[in-house]
């Protein structure tokens, strides 16, 4: 029988699952410290909801299908759409509404290194606050999660759509909305394409070489916030003021591993203000570990122009790749017996140990002591408690150190004390 | 814009999510104590895998659809099929293989009280052990999870398919496999239908009234294990021996809230040995909170007749219903300021408090102190720290007790000490 899985779909096996749980735990703890409320939006939505912002195009990139009554539905492709749909339908909630979610999502895209058709995200969103402070809080919570996971070499790359827009309008004298978007798309490609490729591509679309060059020059601007604020000031862009406020708040929050980067614009039709991405500078091939920004348009599409929105998502698969080997299961104690008549005693002792918080396992089938010790060793047990007839009669147990391969006869209380100590 | 969700699909909102997380946490801790390895099987499988055991019929009850390449796939309807498929494909794993999973699943069925089309389960499975000890370990781990959640009035109802089969073959002199299954189905209905209904239904299928009556009498047998072992012994059924071994192991594990119940047979085509269900005797309308048993046939269908299997699943939605109000979020500390020039100080103090493990929030928009105190109160904050100009100059902060509505001027160190103490 064919036991394979559909392309891009996989099991999360125990070793990787340990990492995911460590990330989830860190996320919950940190999001809670910031007083985000944890929830999970529906995994299946009407296609009309999923495509509300990005149009019918989205159906090609997601798992969409007709349910048994012929309605078009789809699996969520992120957590933001569902959370925004939820908040938009809840007019009783008082802003700011801070929501957080950890969960899986699905996209029907070609699998790549660290990217699957089923993937997991952490997600934080703040609805109903248009302030810079909300944008920075989102950056802050993501940064604290990654730090709690002891990741380093992290660089937070911050862009600001209003600065880019002002630059294009003012310095490139662009007034048409269409051309503005076209040029922002070019900027988005600065980190992935060569200058030559971009000039060629945009000339074909009727954008002059000089304009593209000027834009690329702007897009290459990146560096420490203080320096960049000065540079943008010199370009006489009014929107530079916002960059100053962001930096003030970042400093108050003790966040310094930041650069301002004019090429960071992210999803063009989606974001509306500050945007950011966090990368591991030693593992740039992984892409961003998390990213997000302000997206005031989505709640508007859902009928809530009063709710502005800012948020970010972290990619669990990619973060887990950086943590390989960083989560080990807790050690187990094996309880063995020398004679099958003592099995009950072993089952009982293992049960008592567990009730005292000690991870304990005993053979499920009757086995010789030798086979039991083999099992204990395969399970990576540091200690094996051996119940023997004579020892039991004298009220003692044998404690075997599996590493040192030596044994001691101890009272049950001594054994427990030893095992509870680790 | 229509913000509704497909029928039976919903968001898990914050209050309920807290309960789910408490259950998940208890499950992880307990399953780990028993040395189950945590993993998660794929959420999407080929339909051929999902229907391997139950046949094409299953497609009607699940979310099945064609992917973009026309392959028949479906959303998992439980966690057992995926775990069994995984283990069956991993010939390198040494039995017994103890796996555990917490996750969502989907069924296209009519929603009812406590039952949705998207639901969550905890799941434990032991592959490769045919022993009674494995069956009882599964019961044990489920019992310990429910106890850790402080649920009471729990009754574990245990049935044994081999006893039922022997009774039908011997006392009802049934030899045809077909009729055997027919009669087991009748037994399965004892708790849901009246005697009259069952006699009528089975007479129509050619089963005599006397036979049905005798079967129903047998099905009504239930009670304390010791008593029931005696009753079954008196019926001269050899398989009663197994019931004795189960009871021995339950006692060794300190589990006493058990009855043997001859009508508990569960999914007829699926289970092959011991079966059980745990109910809350004060909330019988909820149905079973968890249940499972031995299902040696599924690994066989997946090409692994060498792997026997026993396991159980718990219903998170139903367990959460019993825990309503039993999980409260941790309290938050609000950091307020008297003048917008002090906002930075508030952001900084909140950040410092969080780094010390105190859940802290500050206003994202500039607001009057009155509005900030209102927000703090809405958030249920017990304490608000107020940063004022004069106090700051003298190196002090104001700590407001939101319950008692009184304020104290304290040094920053005193404030932190107070807040860290809770």
mmCIF file of C-alpha atoms in Angstrom, chain A residues 96-408:
data_model
loop_
_atom_site.group_PDB
_atom_site.id
_atom_site.type_symbol
_atom_site.label_atom_id
_atom_site.label_comp_id
_atom_site.label_asym_id
_atom_site.label_seq_id
_atom_site.Cartn_x
_atom_site.Cartn_y
_atom_site.Cartn_z
ATOM 1 C CA UNK A 96 -6.363 48.681 20.843
ATOM 2 C CA UNK A 97 -6.996 44.960 20.348
ATOM 3 C CA UNK A 98 -3.806 42.948 20.686
ATOM 4 C CA UNK A 99 -4.111 39.394 19.394
ATOM 5 C CA UNK A 100 -1.590 36.604 19.041
ATOM 6 C CA UNK A 101 -1.776 33.209 17.428
ATOM 7 C CA UNK A 102 0.438 30.196 16.785
ATOM 8 C CA UNK A 103 -0.789 27.858 14.090
ATOM 9 C CA UNK A 104 -0.410 26.074 10.801
ATOM 10 C CA UNK A 105 -1.319 27.427 7.374
ATOM 11 C CA UNK A 106 -1.261 26.087 3.836
ATOM 12 C CA UNK A 107 -0.119 27.385 0.473
ATOM 13 C CA UNK A 108 -0.143 25.557 -2.808
ATOM 14 C CA UNK A 109 3.329 26.688 -3.863
ATOM 15 C CA UNK A 110 6.492 24.904 -4.965
ATOM 16 C CA UNK A 111 8.294 23.528 -1.897
ATOM 17 C CA UNK A 112 11.802 24.934 -1.313
ATOM 18 C CA UNK A 113 14.490 24.708 1.348
ATOM 19 C CA UNK A 114 12.727 25.373 4.665
ATOM 20 C CA UNK A 115 9.410 26.019 2.910
ATOM 21 C CA UNK A 116 6.570 23.525 2.692
ATOM 22 C CA UNK A 117 2.951 23.549 1.603
ATOM 23 C CA UNK A 118 2.009 23.128 5.251
ATOM 24 C CA UNK A 119 3.894 25.516 7.471
ATOM 25 C CA UNK A 120 3.592 27.189 10.861
ATOM 26 C CA UNK A 121 3.643 30.780 11.989
ATOM 27 C CA UNK A 122 3.540 32.796 15.111
ATOM 28 C CA UNK A 123 1.529 35.905 14.627
ATOM 29 C CA UNK A 124 0.927 39.130 16.557
ATOM 30 C CA UNK A 125 -1.485 41.846 15.495
ATOM 31 C CA UNK A 126 -2.526 45.185 16.975
ATOM 32 C CA UNK A 127 -5.829 46.549 15.710
ATOM 33 C CA UNK A 128 -7.144 50.039 16.305
ATOM 34 C CA UNK A 129 -3.942 51.941 16.946
ATOM 35 C CA UNK A 130 -2.446 54.118 14.219
ATOM 36 C CA UNK A 131 0.536 55.029 16.389
ATOM 37 C CA UNK A 132 4.210 54.393 15.767
ATOM 38 C CA UNK A 133 4.284 52.875 19.241
ATOM 39 C CA UNK A 134 2.070 50.030 17.993
ATOM 40 C CA UNK A 135 4.361 49.403 15.014
ATOM 41 C CA UNK A 136 7.382 49.275 17.279
ATOM 42 C CA UNK A 137 5.653 47.072 19.842
ATOM 43 C CA UNK A 138 5.179 44.486 17.099
ATOM 44 C CA UNK A 139 8.897 44.643 16.275
ATOM 45 C CA UNK A 140 9.694 44.442 19.982
ATOM 46 C CA UNK A 141 7.638 41.324 20.680
ATOM 47 C CA UNK A 142 9.202 39.520 17.690
ATOM 48 C CA UNK A 143 12.681 40.511 18.799
ATOM 49 C CA UNK A 144 12.057 39.264 22.338
ATOM 50 C CA UNK A 145 10.785 35.912 21.042
ATOM 51 C CA UNK A 146 13.914 35.342 18.961
ATOM 52 C CA UNK A 147 16.131 36.386 21.870
ATOM 53 C CA UNK A 148 14.337 34.062 24.247
ATOM 54 C CA UNK A 149 15.250 31.312 21.771
ATOM 55 C CA UNK A 150 18.877 32.401 22.135
ATOM 56 C CA UNK A 151 19.251 33.250 18.469
ATOM 57 C CA UNK A 152 21.882 35.811 17.641
ATOM 58 C CA UNK A 153 23.284 37.646 14.615
ATOM 59 C CA UNK A 154 19.814 39.071 14.241
ATOM 60 C CA UNK A 155 19.330 42.195 12.189
ATOM 61 C CA UNK A 156 15.998 43.991 12.061
ATOM 62 C CA UNK A 157 15.664 45.738 8.701
ATOM 63 C CA UNK A 158 13.103 48.512 8.817
ATOM 64 C CA UNK A 159 11.547 50.295 5.887
ATOM 65 C CA UNK A 160 8.881 52.971 5.785
ATOM 66 C CA UNK A 161 6.511 53.050 2.858
ATOM 67 C CA UNK A 162 5.656 56.711 3.347
ATOM 68 C CA UNK A 163 9.327 57.703 2.965
ATOM 69 C CA UNK A 164 9.630 55.657 -0.215
ATOM 70 C CA UNK A 165 6.422 57.090 -1.618
ATOM 71 C CA UNK A 166 7.472 60.636 -0.820
ATOM 72 C CA UNK A 167 10.841 60.056 -2.453
ATOM 73 C CA UNK A 168 9.307 58.668 -5.633
ATOM 74 C CA UNK A 169 6.743 61.469 -5.840
ATOM 75 C CA UNK A 170 9.172 64.239 -5.033
ATOM 76 C CA UNK A 171 12.568 63.267 -6.390
ATOM 77 C CA UNK A 172 11.339 61.244 -9.359
ATOM 78 C CA UNK A 173 8.383 63.588 -9.915
ATOM 79 C CA UNK A 174 5.952 60.703 -10.245
ATOM 80 C CA UNK A 175 2.314 61.535 -9.684
ATOM 81 C CA UNK A 176 0.414 58.577 -11.162
ATOM 82 C CA UNK A 177 -0.571 55.972 -8.564
ATOM 83 C CA UNK A 178 0.096 53.239 -11.096
ATOM 84 C CA UNK A 179 3.662 54.275 -11.798
ATOM 85 C CA UNK A 180 4.297 54.723 -8.085
ATOM 86 C CA UNK A 181 3.374 51.109 -7.479
ATOM 87 C CA UNK A 182 5.437 49.980 -10.461
ATOM 88 C CA UNK A 183 8.506 51.691 -9.032
ATOM 89 C CA UNK A 184 7.947 50.303 -5.560
ATOM 90 C CA UNK A 185 7.884 46.857 -7.086
ATOM 91 C CA UNK A 186 11.300 47.570 -8.601
ATOM 92 C CA UNK A 187 12.581 48.574 -5.175
ATOM 93 C CA UNK A 188 11.289 45.328 -3.711
ATOM 94 C CA UNK A 189 13.548 43.489 -6.166
ATOM 95 C CA UNK A 190 16.762 45.345 -5.285
ATOM 96 C CA UNK A 191 17.951 42.582 -2.986
ATOM 97 C CA UNK A 192 17.180 39.806 -5.474
ATOM 98 C CA UNK A 193 18.099 41.162 -8.935
ATOM 99 C CA UNK A 194 21.102 42.886 -10.479
ATOM 100 C CA UNK A 195 21.029 46.512 -11.525
ATOM 101 C CA UNK A 196 21.290 45.501 -15.189
ATOM 102 C CA UNK A 197 18.322 43.155 -14.946
ATOM 103 C CA UNK A 198 16.192 45.789 -13.286
ATOM 104 C CA UNK A 199 17.049 48.537 -15.766
ATOM 105 C CA UNK A 200 16.244 46.201 -18.645
ATOM 106 C CA UNK A 201 12.995 45.025 -17.051
ATOM 107 C CA UNK A 202 11.737 48.518 -16.268
ATOM 108 C CA UNK A 203 12.843 50.122 -19.516
ATOM 109 C CA UNK A 204 10.627 47.569 -21.243
ATOM 110 C CA UNK A 205 7.788 48.938 -19.115
ATOM 111 C CA UNK A 206 8.506 52.501 -20.121
ATOM 112 C CA UNK A 207 10.425 53.627 -17.047
ATOM 113 C CA UNK A 208 13.523 55.619 -18.013
ATOM 114 C CA UNK A 209 17.011 54.388 -17.179
ATOM 115 C CA UNK A 210 17.776 57.502 -15.150
ATOM 116 C CA UNK A 211 14.682 57.095 -13.056
ATOM 117 C CA UNK A 212 15.459 53.444 -12.354
ATOM 118 C CA UNK A 213 19.043 54.320 -11.511
ATOM 119 C CA UNK A 214 17.978 57.043 -9.140
ATOM 120 C CA UNK A 215 15.502 54.693 -7.519
ATOM 121 C CA UNK A 216 18.078 51.941 -7.156
ATOM 122 C CA UNK A 217 20.484 54.382 -5.581
ATOM 123 C CA UNK A 218 17.772 55.247 -3.081
ATOM 124 C CA UNK A 219 16.985 51.573 -2.550
ATOM 125 C CA UNK A 220 20.589 50.846 -1.685
ATOM 126 C CA UNK A 221 20.425 53.284 1.215
ATOM 127 C CA UNK A 222 20.645 51.324 4.420
ATOM 128 C CA UNK A 223 22.446 51.606 7.709
ATOM 129 C CA UNK A 224 22.247 52.611 11.333
ATOM 130 C CA UNK A 225 19.041 54.529 12.138
ATOM 131 C CA UNK A 226 20.765 57.741 13.249
ATOM 132 C CA UNK A 227 22.814 57.927 10.078
ATOM 133 C CA UNK A 228 19.858 57.062 7.879
ATOM 134 C CA UNK A 229 17.587 59.621 9.516
ATOM 135 C CA UNK A 230 20.214 62.212 8.615
ATOM 136 C CA UNK A 231 20.467 60.954 5.025
ATOM 137 C CA UNK A 232 16.709 61.041 4.549
ATOM 138 C CA UNK A 233 16.617 64.492 6.146
ATOM 139 C CA UNK A 234 19.146 65.693 3.617
ATOM 140 C CA UNK A 235 16.833 64.445 0.887
ATOM 141 C CA UNK A 236 14.357 66.919 2.439
ATOM 142 C CA UNK A 237 11.669 64.283 2.909
ATOM 143 C CA UNK A 238 9.122 65.299 5.533
ATOM 144 C CA UNK A 239 8.261 61.702 6.300
ATOM 145 C CA UNK A 240 11.697 61.280 7.875
ATOM 146 C CA UNK A 241 10.110 62.516 11.078
ATOM 147 C CA UNK A 242 8.385 59.141 11.484
ATOM 148 C CA UNK A 243 11.740 57.370 11.297
ATOM 149 C CA UNK A 244 12.905 59.464 14.241
ATOM 150 C CA UNK A 245 9.917 58.480 16.353
ATOM 151 C CA UNK A 246 10.449 54.806 15.533
ATOM 152 C CA UNK A 247 14.077 55.022 16.595
ATOM 153 C CA UNK A 248 13.160 56.772 19.853
ATOM 154 C CA UNK A 249 10.762 54.003 20.743
ATOM 155 C CA UNK A 250 13.208 51.262 19.731
ATOM 156 C CA UNK A 251 15.806 52.804 22.034
ATOM 157 C CA UNK A 252 13.336 53.017 24.933
ATOM 158 C CA UNK A 253 12.740 49.313 24.423
ATOM 159 C CA UNK A 254 16.434 48.463 24.373
ATOM 160 C CA UNK A 255 16.486 47.363 20.731
ATOM 161 C CA UNK A 256 19.691 48.262 18.904
ATOM 162 C CA UNK A 257 20.231 45.535 16.278
ATOM 163 C CA UNK A 258 18.400 47.613 13.701
ATOM 164 C CA UNK A 259 19.090 49.077 10.314
ATOM 165 C CA UNK A 260 16.871 51.317 8.243
ATOM 166 C CA UNK A 261 16.736 49.920 4.748
ATOM 167 C CA UNK A 262 14.986 51.788 1.944
ATOM 168 C CA UNK A 263 14.573 48.661 -0.185
ATOM 169 C CA UNK A 264 12.422 46.908 2.416
ATOM 170 C CA UNK A 265 8.897 47.544 1.151
ATOM 171 C CA UNK A 266 7.320 44.029 1.336
ATOM 172 C CA UNK A 267 3.976 43.078 -0.264
ATOM 173 C CA UNK A 268 3.224 46.136 -2.379
ATOM 174 C CA UNK A 269 -0.585 46.039 -2.395
ATOM 175 C CA UNK A 270 -0.792 45.050 1.208
ATOM 176 C CA UNK A 271 1.358 47.191 3.487
ATOM 177 C CA UNK A 272 0.716 50.870 4.069
ATOM 178 C CA UNK A 273 3.366 52.212 6.470
ATOM 179 C CA UNK A 274 6.261 50.886 8.489
ATOM 180 C CA UNK A 275 7.505 47.461 7.379
ATOM 181 C CA UNK A 276 10.255 45.240 8.769
ATOM 182 C CA UNK A 277 12.023 41.945 8.357
ATOM 183 C CA UNK A 278 14.358 40.188 10.760
ATOM 184 C CA UNK A 279 17.216 38.214 9.243
ATOM 185 C CA UNK A 280 20.008 36.086 10.623
ATOM 186 C CA UNK A 281 23.043 37.773 9.085
ATOM 187 C CA UNK A 282 24.998 34.509 9.207
ATOM 188 C CA UNK A 283 22.229 32.600 7.416
ATOM 189 C CA UNK A 284 20.925 35.003 4.774
ATOM 190 C CA UNK A 285 19.922 32.068 2.540
ATOM 191 C CA UNK A 286 17.055 31.387 4.965
ATOM 192 C CA UNK A 287 15.366 34.679 4.107
ATOM 193 C CA UNK A 288 13.555 36.563 6.840
ATOM 194 C CA UNK A 289 12.761 34.790 10.120
ATOM 195 C CA UNK A 290 9.886 37.106 10.756
ATOM 196 C CA UNK A 291 8.445 40.214 9.233
ATOM 197 C CA UNK A 292 5.434 42.432 9.050
ATOM 198 C CA UNK A 293 4.281 45.991 9.215
ATOM 199 C CA UNK A 294 1.290 48.259 8.988
ATOM 200 C CA UNK A 295 -1.606 47.124 6.779
ATOM 201 C CA UNK A 296 -4.478 49.540 7.320
ATOM 202 C CA UNK A 297 -6.244 48.520 4.114
ATOM 203 C CA UNK A 298 -7.318 44.999 5.109
ATOM 204 C CA UNK A 299 -9.680 46.002 7.947
ATOM 205 C CA UNK A 300 -11.070 48.620 5.549
ATOM 206 C CA UNK A 301 -11.897 45.904 3.014
ATOM 207 C CA UNK A 302 -13.624 44.020 5.848
ATOM 208 C CA UNK A 303 -15.811 47.077 6.502
ATOM 209 C CA UNK A 304 -13.807 48.557 9.366
ATOM 210 C CA UNK A 305 -12.012 51.682 8.097
ATOM 211 C CA UNK A 306 -11.927 52.747 11.756
ATOM 212 C CA UNK A 307 -9.541 49.909 12.633
ATOM 213 C CA UNK A 308 -5.985 50.453 11.584
ATOM 214 C CA UNK A 309 -3.748 47.401 11.800
ATOM 215 C CA UNK A 310 -0.115 46.508 12.318
ATOM 216 C CA UNK A 311 1.385 43.092 12.902
ATOM 217 C CA UNK A 312 3.988 40.498 12.100
ATOM 218 C CA UNK A 313 4.428 36.790 11.539
ATOM 219 C CA UNK A 314 7.366 34.534 12.310
ATOM 220 C CA UNK A 315 8.244 31.446 10.269
ATOM 221 C CA UNK A 316 8.492 28.464 12.603
ATOM 222 C CA UNK A 317 10.093 26.142 10.033
ATOM 223 C CA UNK A 318 12.916 28.600 9.390
ATOM 224 C CA UNK A 319 13.488 29.463 13.035
ATOM 225 C CA UNK A 320 13.550 25.723 13.825
ATOM 226 C CA UNK A 321 16.259 25.218 11.189
ATOM 227 C CA UNK A 322 18.459 27.646 13.119
ATOM 228 C CA UNK A 323 17.811 25.764 16.335
ATOM 229 C CA UNK A 324 18.649 22.260 15.144
ATOM 230 C CA UNK A 325 19.952 20.269 18.102
ATOM 231 C CA UNK A 326 18.898 22.942 20.583
ATOM 232 C CA UNK A 327 16.082 20.932 22.178
ATOM 233 C CA UNK A 328 16.612 17.624 23.901
ATOM 234 C CA UNK A 329 13.927 15.488 25.517
ATOM 235 C CA UNK A 330 14.004 15.110 29.281
ATOM 236 C CA UNK A 331 15.776 11.912 30.374
ATOM 237 C CA UNK A 332 13.733 8.845 31.277
ATOM 238 C CA UNK A 333 14.210 6.401 34.156
ATOM 239 C CA UNK A 334 13.717 2.745 33.262
ATOM 240 C CA UNK A 335 12.208 0.391 35.831
ATOM 241 C CA UNK A 336 13.293 -3.235 35.281
ATOM 242 C CA UNK A 337 12.600 -6.508 37.096
ATOM 243 C CA UNK A 338 14.533 -9.755 37.400
ATOM 244 C CA UNK A 339 11.542 -12.092 37.374
ATOM 245 C CA UNK A 340 8.183 -11.782 35.633
ATOM 246 C CA UNK A 341 6.416 -12.234 38.979
ATOM 247 C CA UNK A 342 7.833 -8.802 39.881
ATOM 248 C CA UNK A 343 6.330 -7.033 36.900
ATOM 249 C CA UNK A 344 3.472 -5.660 38.974
ATOM 250 C CA UNK A 345 5.996 -4.127 41.340
ATOM 251 C CA UNK A 346 7.767 -2.487 38.420
ATOM 252 C CA UNK A 347 4.521 -1.100 36.997
ATOM 253 C CA UNK A 348 3.639 0.241 40.431
ATOM 254 C CA UNK A 349 7.030 1.834 41.047
ATOM 255 C CA UNK A 350 7.069 3.473 37.608
ATOM 256 C CA UNK A 351 3.598 4.842 38.307
ATOM 257 C CA UNK A 352 4.687 6.226 41.679
ATOM 258 C CA UNK A 353 7.770 7.834 40.167
ATOM 259 C CA UNK A 354 5.630 9.560 37.533
ATOM 260 C CA UNK A 355 3.279 10.860 40.207
ATOM 261 C CA UNK A 356 6.354 12.497 41.740
ATOM 262 C CA UNK A 357 7.279 14.124 38.437
ATOM 263 C CA UNK A 358 9.908 11.602 37.308
ATOM 264 C CA UNK A 359 9.610 10.468 33.684
ATOM 265 C CA UNK A 360 9.530 6.694 33.989
ATOM 266 C CA UNK A 361 8.972 3.728 31.736
ATOM 267 C CA UNK A 362 8.824 -0.025 32.247
ATOM 268 C CA UNK A 363 8.759 -2.960 29.827
ATOM 269 C CA UNK A 364 5.297 -3.558 28.383
ATOM 270 C CA UNK A 365 6.070 -7.216 27.581
ATOM 271 C CA UNK A 366 7.741 -9.717 29.930
ATOM 272 C CA UNK A 367 11.441 -9.685 29.048
ATOM 273 C CA UNK A 368 14.710 -10.949 30.456
ATOM 274 C CA UNK A 369 16.692 -8.457 32.520
ATOM 275 C CA UNK A 370 19.297 -8.322 29.758
ATOM 276 C CA UNK A 371 16.708 -7.315 27.146
ATOM 277 C CA UNK A 372 15.242 -4.770 29.550
ATOM 278 C CA UNK A 373 18.642 -3.153 30.076
ATOM 279 C CA UNK A 374 19.075 -3.058 26.306
ATOM 280 C CA UNK A 375 15.722 -1.267 25.992
ATOM 281 C CA UNK A 376 16.721 1.159 28.741
ATOM 282 C CA UNK A 377 19.914 1.898 26.893
ATOM 283 C CA UNK A 378 18.066 2.374 23.571
ATOM 284 C CA UNK A 379 15.742 4.832 25.303
ATOM 285 C CA UNK A 380 18.766 6.785 26.501
ATOM 286 C CA UNK A 381 17.906 6.205 30.164
ATOM 287 C CA UNK A 382 20.562 7.522 32.537
ATOM 288 C CA UNK A 383 19.221 5.400 35.412
ATOM 289 C CA UNK A 384 17.593 1.997 35.616
ATOM 290 C CA UNK A 385 15.923 0.830 38.797
ATOM 291 C CA UNK A 386 16.074 -2.973 39.058
ATOM 292 C CA UNK A 387 13.578 -4.821 41.227
ATOM 293 C CA UNK A 388 14.965 -8.184 42.366
ATOM 294 C CA UNK A 389 13.407 -10.840 44.602
ATOM 295 C CA UNK A 390 16.082 -10.928 47.264
ATOM 296 C CA UNK A 391 16.519 -7.151 47.306
ATOM 297 C CA UNK A 392 12.764 -6.669 47.577
ATOM 298 C CA UNK A 393 12.646 -9.048 50.546
ATOM 299 C CA UNK A 394 15.244 -6.918 52.318
ATOM 300 C CA UNK A 395 13.387 -3.736 51.374
ATOM 301 C CA UNK A 396 15.913 -2.562 48.827
ATOM 302 C CA UNK A 397 16.175 -1.717 45.145
ATOM 303 C CA UNK A 398 19.120 -1.726 42.779
ATOM 304 C CA UNK A 399 19.911 1.562 41.066
ATOM 305 C CA UNK A 400 22.015 1.175 37.944
ATOM 306 C CA UNK A 401 23.908 4.112 36.494
ATOM 307 C CA UNK A 402 23.670 3.401 32.761
ATOM 308 C CA UNK A 403 26.592 5.682 31.905
ATOM 309 C CA UNK A 404 29.011 4.432 34.548
ATOM 310 C CA UNK A 405 27.639 0.878 34.382
ATOM 311 C CA UNK A 406 27.737 0.463 38.133
ATOM 312 C CA UNK A 407 24.995 -0.518 40.576
ATOM 313 C CA UNK A 408 24.065 0.373 44.139
#
